[in-house]
PDB file of C-alpha atoms in Angstrom:
ATOM      1  CA  UNK B  20     117.595 136.229-193.139  1.00  0.00           C
ATOM      2  CA  UNK B  21     115.611 133.012-192.657  1.00  0.00           C
ATOM      3  CA  UNK B  22     112.511 133.024-190.473  1.00  0.00           C
ATOM      4  CA  UNK B  23     113.087 132.199-186.816  1.00  0.00           C
ATOM      5  CA  UNK B  24     110.849 129.518-185.382  1.00  0.00           C
ATOM      6  CA  UNK B  25     108.762 130.206-182.290  1.00  0.00           C
ATOM      7  CA  UNK B  26     109.564 127.444-179.793  1.00  0.00           C
ATOM      8  CA  UNK B  27     106.667 127.782-177.381  1.00  0.00           C
ATOM      9  CA  UNK B  28     104.079 130.020-175.767  1.00  0.00           C
ATOM     10  CA  UNK B  29     105.428 131.280-172.434  1.00  0.00           C
ATOM     11  CA  UNK B  30     102.214 132.977-171.280  1.00  0.00           C
ATOM     12  CA  UNK B  31      99.006 134.551-172.541  1.00  0.00           C
ATOM     13  CA  UNK B  32      96.283 136.754-171.098  1.00  0.00           C
ATOM     14  CA  UNK B  33      93.251 134.890-172.472  1.00  0.00           C
ATOM     15  CA  UNK B  34      92.336 132.278-175.050  1.00  0.00           C
ATOM     16  CA  UNK B  35      89.318 130.707-176.670  1.00  0.00           C
ATOM     17  CA  UNK B  36      89.418 126.922-176.099  1.00  0.00           C
ATOM     18  CA  UNK B  37      88.745 126.455-179.839  1.00  0.00           C
ATOM     19  CA  UNK B  38      91.521 128.881-180.823  1.00  0.00           C
ATOM     20  CA  UNK B  39      94.319 128.580-178.215  1.00  0.00           C
ATOM     21  CA  UNK B  40      97.527 130.616-178.127  1.00  0.00           C
ATOM     22  CA  UNK B  41      99.437 127.502-179.250  1.00  0.00           C
ATOM     23  CA  UNK B  42      97.916 128.076-182.696  1.00  0.00           C
ATOM     24  CA  UNK B  43     100.583 130.764-183.109  1.00  0.00           C
ATOM     25  CA  UNK B  44     103.120 127.928-183.342  1.00  0.00           C
ATOM     26  CA  UNK B  45     101.345 126.355-186.318  1.00  0.00           C
ATOM     27  CA  UNK B  46     103.416 126.032-189.462  1.00  0.00           C
ATOM     28  CA  UNK B  47     100.635 124.481-191.548  1.00  0.00           C
ATOM     29  CA  UNK B  48      98.010 126.982-192.571  1.00  0.00           C
ATOM     30  CA  UNK B  49      96.221 129.759-190.747  1.00  0.00           C
ATOM     31  CA  UNK B  50      95.118 129.030-187.205  1.00  0.00           C
ATOM     32  CA  UNK B  51      94.137 132.106-185.217  1.00  0.00           C
ATOM     33  CA  UNK B  52      94.604 132.769-181.527  1.00  0.00           C
ATOM     34  CA  UNK B  53      91.490 134.392-180.107  1.00  0.00           C
ATOM     35  CA  UNK B  54      90.618 135.653-176.655  1.00  0.00           C
ATOM     36  CA  UNK B  55      88.038 133.894-174.537  1.00  0.00           C
ATOM     37  CA  UNK B  56      84.587 135.015-175.739  1.00  0.00           C
ATOM     38  CA  UNK B  57      83.218 134.950-172.177  1.00  0.00           C
ATOM     39  CA  UNK B  58      85.795 137.462-170.889  1.00  0.00           C
ATOM     40  CA  UNK B  59      85.308 140.214-173.507  1.00  0.00           C
ATOM     41  CA  UNK B  60      88.807 141.508-172.851  1.00  0.00           C
ATOM     42  CA  UNK B  61      89.722 144.663-174.719  1.00  0.00           C
ATOM     43  CA  UNK B  62      93.416 143.840-174.575  1.00  0.00           C
ATOM     44  CA  UNK B  63      95.180 140.533-175.178  1.00  0.00           C
ATOM     45  CA  UNK B  64      98.829 139.704-174.757  1.00  0.00           C
ATOM     46  CA  UNK B  65     101.021 136.731-175.480  1.00  0.00           C
ATOM     47  CA  UNK B  66     104.654 136.053-174.637  1.00  0.00           C
ATOM     48  CA  UNK B  67     106.508 133.832-177.106  1.00  0.00           C
ATOM     49  CA  UNK B  68     109.919 132.185-176.881  1.00  0.00           C
ATOM     50  CA  UNK B  69     111.990 132.060-180.067  1.00  0.00           C
ATOM     51  CA  UNK B  70     114.120 128.992-180.747  1.00  0.00           C
ATOM     52  CA  UNK B  71     117.305 131.047-180.378  1.00  0.00           C
ATOM     53  CA  UNK B  72     118.462 134.603-179.759  1.00  0.00           C
ATOM     54  CA  UNK B  73     118.771 136.422-183.069  1.00  0.00           C
ATOM     55  CA  UNK B  74     118.494 139.871-184.594  1.00  0.00           C
ATOM     56  CA  UNK B  75     114.998 140.708-185.847  1.00  0.00           C
ATOM     57  CA  UNK B  76     115.008 142.474-189.199  1.00  0.00           C
ATOM     58  CA  UNK B  77     111.319 142.085-190.006  1.00  0.00           C
ATOM     59  CA  UNK B  78     108.069 140.674-188.611  1.00  0.00           C
ATOM     60  CA  UNK B  79     105.003 139.539-190.562  1.00  0.00           C
ATOM     61  CA  UNK B  80     101.760 139.625-188.570  1.00  0.00           C
ATOM     62  CA  UNK B  81      98.550 137.936-189.665  1.00  0.00           C
ATOM     63  CA  UNK B  82      95.556 139.854-188.375  1.00  0.00           C
ATOM     64  CA  UNK B  83      92.307 138.173-187.375  1.00  0.00           C
ATOM     65  CA  UNK B  84      90.167 140.988-186.004  1.00  0.00           C
ATOM     66  CA  UNK B  85      92.786 142.912-184.039  1.00  0.00           C
ATOM     67  CA  UNK B  86      92.423 146.703-184.077  1.00  0.00           C
ATOM     68  CA  UNK B  87      95.811 147.637-182.588  1.00  0.00           C
ATOM     69  CA  UNK B  88      99.154 145.905-182.228  1.00  0.00           C
ATOM     70  CA  UNK B  89     102.359 146.535-180.316  1.00  0.00           C
ATOM     71  CA  UNK B  90     105.405 144.265-180.294  1.00  0.00           C
ATOM     72  CA  UNK B  91     107.936 144.284-177.480  1.00  0.00           C
ATOM     73  CA  UNK B  92     111.057 142.145-177.208  1.00  0.00           C
ATOM     74  CA  UNK B  93     113.424 140.992-174.519  1.00  0.00           C
ATOM     75  CA  UNK B  94     115.818 138.232-173.578  1.00  0.00           C
ATOM     76  CA  UNK B  95     115.138 135.336-171.257  1.00  0.00           C
ATOM     77  CA  UNK B  96     118.486 136.080-169.586  1.00  0.00           C
ATOM     78  CA  UNK B  97     117.302 139.525-168.453  1.00  0.00           C
ATOM     79  CA  UNK B  98     116.285 140.067-164.844  1.00  0.00           C
ATOM     80  CA  UNK B  99     112.558 140.216-164.074  1.00  0.00           C
ATOM     81  CA  UNK B 100     112.684 143.978-163.513  1.00  0.00           C
ATOM     82  CA  UNK B 101     114.257 144.674-166.922  1.00  0.00           C
ATOM     83  CA  UNK B 102     111.528 146.187-169.135  1.00  0.00           C
ATOM     84  CA  UNK B 103     110.930 144.933-172.648  1.00  0.00           C
ATOM     85  CA  UNK B 104     112.060 147.079-175.566  1.00  0.00           C
ATOM     86  CA  UNK B 105     109.515 148.253-178.131  1.00  0.00           C
ATOM     87  CA  UNK B 106     110.155 146.678-181.522  1.00  0.00           C
ATOM     88  CA  UNK B 107     106.931 147.891-183.171  1.00  0.00           C
ATOM     89  CA  UNK B 108     105.134 150.801-181.478  1.00  0.00           C
ATOM     90  CA  UNK B 109     101.344 150.665-181.304  1.00  0.00           C
ATOM     91  CA  UNK B 110      99.964 150.557-184.848  1.00  0.00           C
ATOM     92  CA  UNK B 111      96.388 150.510-186.134  1.00  0.00           C
ATOM     93  CA  UNK B 112      95.387 147.357-188.011  1.00  0.00           C
ATOM     94  CA  UNK B 113      91.692 148.230-188.326  1.00  0.00           C
ATOM     95  CA  UNK B 114      90.014 151.598-188.454  1.00  0.00           C
ATOM     96  CA  UNK B 115      87.168 152.338-186.018  1.00  0.00           C
ATOM     97  CA  UNK B 116      84.746 152.210-188.979  1.00  0.00           C
ATOM     98  CA  UNK B 117      86.064 148.770-190.035  1.00  0.00           C
ATOM     99  CA  UNK B 118      85.643 147.524-186.495  1.00  0.00           C
ATOM    100  CA  UNK B 119      82.056 148.813-186.183  1.00  0.00           C
ATOM    101  CA  UNK B 120      81.073 147.447-189.602  1.00  0.00           C
ATOM    102  CA  UNK B 121      82.925 144.144-188.999  1.00  0.00           C
ATOM    103  CA  UNK B 122      84.920 144.467-192.218  1.00  0.00           C
ATOM    104  CA  UNK B 123      88.601 144.203-193.179  1.00  0.00           C
ATOM    105  CA  UNK B 124      89.173 141.931-190.173  1.00  0.00           C
ATOM    106  CA  UNK B 125      91.751 139.741-191.897  1.00  0.00           C
ATOM    107  CA  UNK B 126      95.080 140.612-193.441  1.00  0.00           C
ATOM    108  CA  UNK B 127      98.832 140.561-193.089  1.00  0.00           C
ATOM    109  CA  UNK B 128     101.040 143.477-192.102  1.00  0.00           C
ATOM    110  CA  UNK B 129     104.779 143.453-192.558  1.00  0.00           C
ATOM    111  CA  UNK B 130     107.091 145.495-190.380  1.00  0.00           C
ATOM    112  CA  UNK B 131     110.765 145.833-191.165  1.00  0.00           C
ATOM    113  CA  UNK B 132     113.696 147.597-189.608  1.00  0.00           C
ATOM    114  CA  UNK B 133     113.666 151.363-190.055  1.00  0.00           C
ATOM    115  CA  UNK B 134     109.929 151.656-190.833  1.00  0.00           C
ATOM    116  CA  UNK B 135     107.183 153.031-188.612  1.00  0.00           C
TER     117      UNK B 135
END
Protein backbone atom coordinates (compact mmCIF):
# COMPACT_ATOMS: atom_id res chain seq x y z
CA UNK A 1 0.00 0.00 0.00
CA UNK A 2 1.39 3.41 -0.96
CA UNK A 3 1.89 6.06 1.71
CA UNK A 4 -1.06 8.38 2.28
CA UNK A 5 -0.26 12.07 2.23
CA UNK A 6 -1.19 14.28 5.17
CA UNK A 7 -3.20 17.19 3.76
CA UNK A 8 -3.05 19.64 6.64
CA UNK A 9 -2.77 20.19 10.37
CA UNK A 10 -6.27 20.54 11.84
CA UNK A 11 -5.16 21.50 15.36
CA UNK A 12 -2.29 21.22 17.81
CA UNK A 13 -1.79 21.76 21.53
CA UNK A 14 1.49 23.71 21.38
CA UNK A 15 4.32 24.51 19.00
CA UNK A 16 7.73 26.11 18.96
CA UNK A 17 7.73 29.00 16.44
CA UNK A 18 10.97 27.57 14.98
CA UNK A 19 9.51 24.05 14.72
CA UNK A 20 5.77 24.39 13.95
CA UNK A 21 3.28 21.54 13.60
CA UNK A 22 3.21 22.18 9.83
CA UNK A 23 6.67 20.59 9.72
CA UNK A 24 4.84 17.26 9.93
CA UNK A 25 3.66 17.90 6.36
CA UNK A 26 7.23 18.17 5.06
CA UNK A 27 8.16 15.69 2.37
CA UNK A 28 11.75 16.91 2.01
CA UNK A 29 13.95 15.84 4.88
CA UNK A 30 13.47 15.77 8.63
CA UNK A 31 11.72 18.74 10.17
CA UNK A 32 10.54 18.18 13.73
CA UNK A 33 7.45 19.54 15.43
CA UNK A 34 8.31 20.66 18.95
CA UNK A 35 6.22 22.10 21.74
CA UNK A 36 6.63 25.69 22.83
CA UNK A 37 9.69 25.86 25.12
CA UNK A 38 8.02 28.51 27.30
CA UNK A 39 5.03 26.29 28.13
CA UNK A 40 6.91 23.17 29.31
CA UNK A 41 3.91 21.00 28.49
CA UNK A 42 4.26 17.37 29.46
CA UNK A 43 1.77 16.29 26.81
CA UNK A 44 1.45 17.42 23.20
CA UNK A 45 -1.21 16.52 20.69
CA UNK A 46 -1.78 17.15 17.02
CA UNK A 47 -4.75 16.38 14.79
CA UNK A 48 -3.92 15.69 11.15
CA UNK A 49 -6.16 15.36 8.11
CA UNK A 50 -5.22 12.72 5.54
CA UNK A 51 -5.77 13.46 1.86
CA UNK A 52 -8.44 10.76 1.65
CA UNK A 53 -10.12 8.11 3.76
CA UNK A 54 -8.15 4.88 3.54
CA UNK A 55 -7.30 1.78 5.54
CA UNK A 56 -4.14 2.15 7.63
CA UNK A 57 -1.93 -0.93 7.53
CA UNK A 58 1.19 0.62 9.04
CA UNK A 59 2.54 3.88 10.46
CA UNK A 60 6.17 5.02 10.62
CA UNK A 61 6.89 7.57 13.35
CA UNK A 62 10.07 9.63 13.55
CA UNK A 63 10.90 10.42 17.15
CA UNK A 64 12.57 13.65 18.23
CA UNK A 65 12.65 13.46 22.01
CA UNK A 66 9.21 12.00 22.68
CA UNK A 67 9.00 9.53 25.57
CA UNK A 68 5.51 8.12 24.89
CA UNK A 69 3.22 7.96 21.89
CA UNK A 70 -0.41 7.08 21.27
CA UNK A 71 -2.18 7.24 17.92
CA UNK A 72 -5.94 7.60 17.62
CA UNK A 73 -7.96 7.77 14.41
CA UNK A 74 -11.37 8.94 13.32
CA UNK A 75 -13.31 10.25 10.37
CA UNK A 76 -14.18 13.85 9.64
CA UNK A 77 -17.74 12.70 8.92
CA UNK A 78 -18.21 11.50 12.51
CA UNK A 79 -20.22 13.59 14.94
CA UNK A 80 -18.30 15.65 17.50
CA UNK A 81 -19.27 13.31 20.33
CA UNK A 82 -17.93 10.21 18.55
CA UNK A 83 -14.68 9.21 20.29
CA UNK A 84 -11.56 8.42 18.32
CA UNK A 85 -10.47 4.80 18.02
CA UNK A 86 -7.03 3.76 19.27
CA UNK A 87 -4.79 2.67 16.41
CA UNK A 88 -1.58 2.43 18.46
CA UNK A 89 -1.97 2.20 22.25
CA UNK A 90 0.47 4.16 24.39
CA UNK A 91 3.99 2.92 23.67
CA UNK A 92 7.34 3.91 25.17
CA UNK A 93 9.79 5.52 22.74
CA UNK A 94 12.39 6.47 25.35
CA UNK A 95 13.18 4.85 28.66
CA UNK A 96 13.23 7.02 31.81
CA UNK A 97 17.03 6.60 31.91
CA UNK A 98 17.35 7.78 28.27
CA UNK A 99 15.22 10.79 29.06
CA UNK A 100 17.24 11.75 32.16
CA UNK A 101 20.56 11.26 30.37
CA UNK A 102 19.30 13.01 27.20
CA UNK A 103 20.26 10.08 24.98
CA UNK A 104 18.52 8.01 22.29
CA UNK A 105 16.24 10.97 21.57
CA UNK A 106 16.04 10.33 17.83
CA UNK A 107 14.81 7.32 15.92
CA UNK A 108 12.04 5.80 13.87
CA UNK A 109 9.46 3.30 15.08
CA UNK A 110 7.28 1.32 12.73
CA UNK A 111 3.87 0.03 13.74
CA UNK A 112 1.93 -2.35 11.55
CA UNK A 113 -1.40 -4.08 11.76
CA UNK A 114 -1.54 -6.91 14.28
CA UNK A 115 1.51 -5.80 16.31
CA UNK A 116 1.56 -4.24 19.77
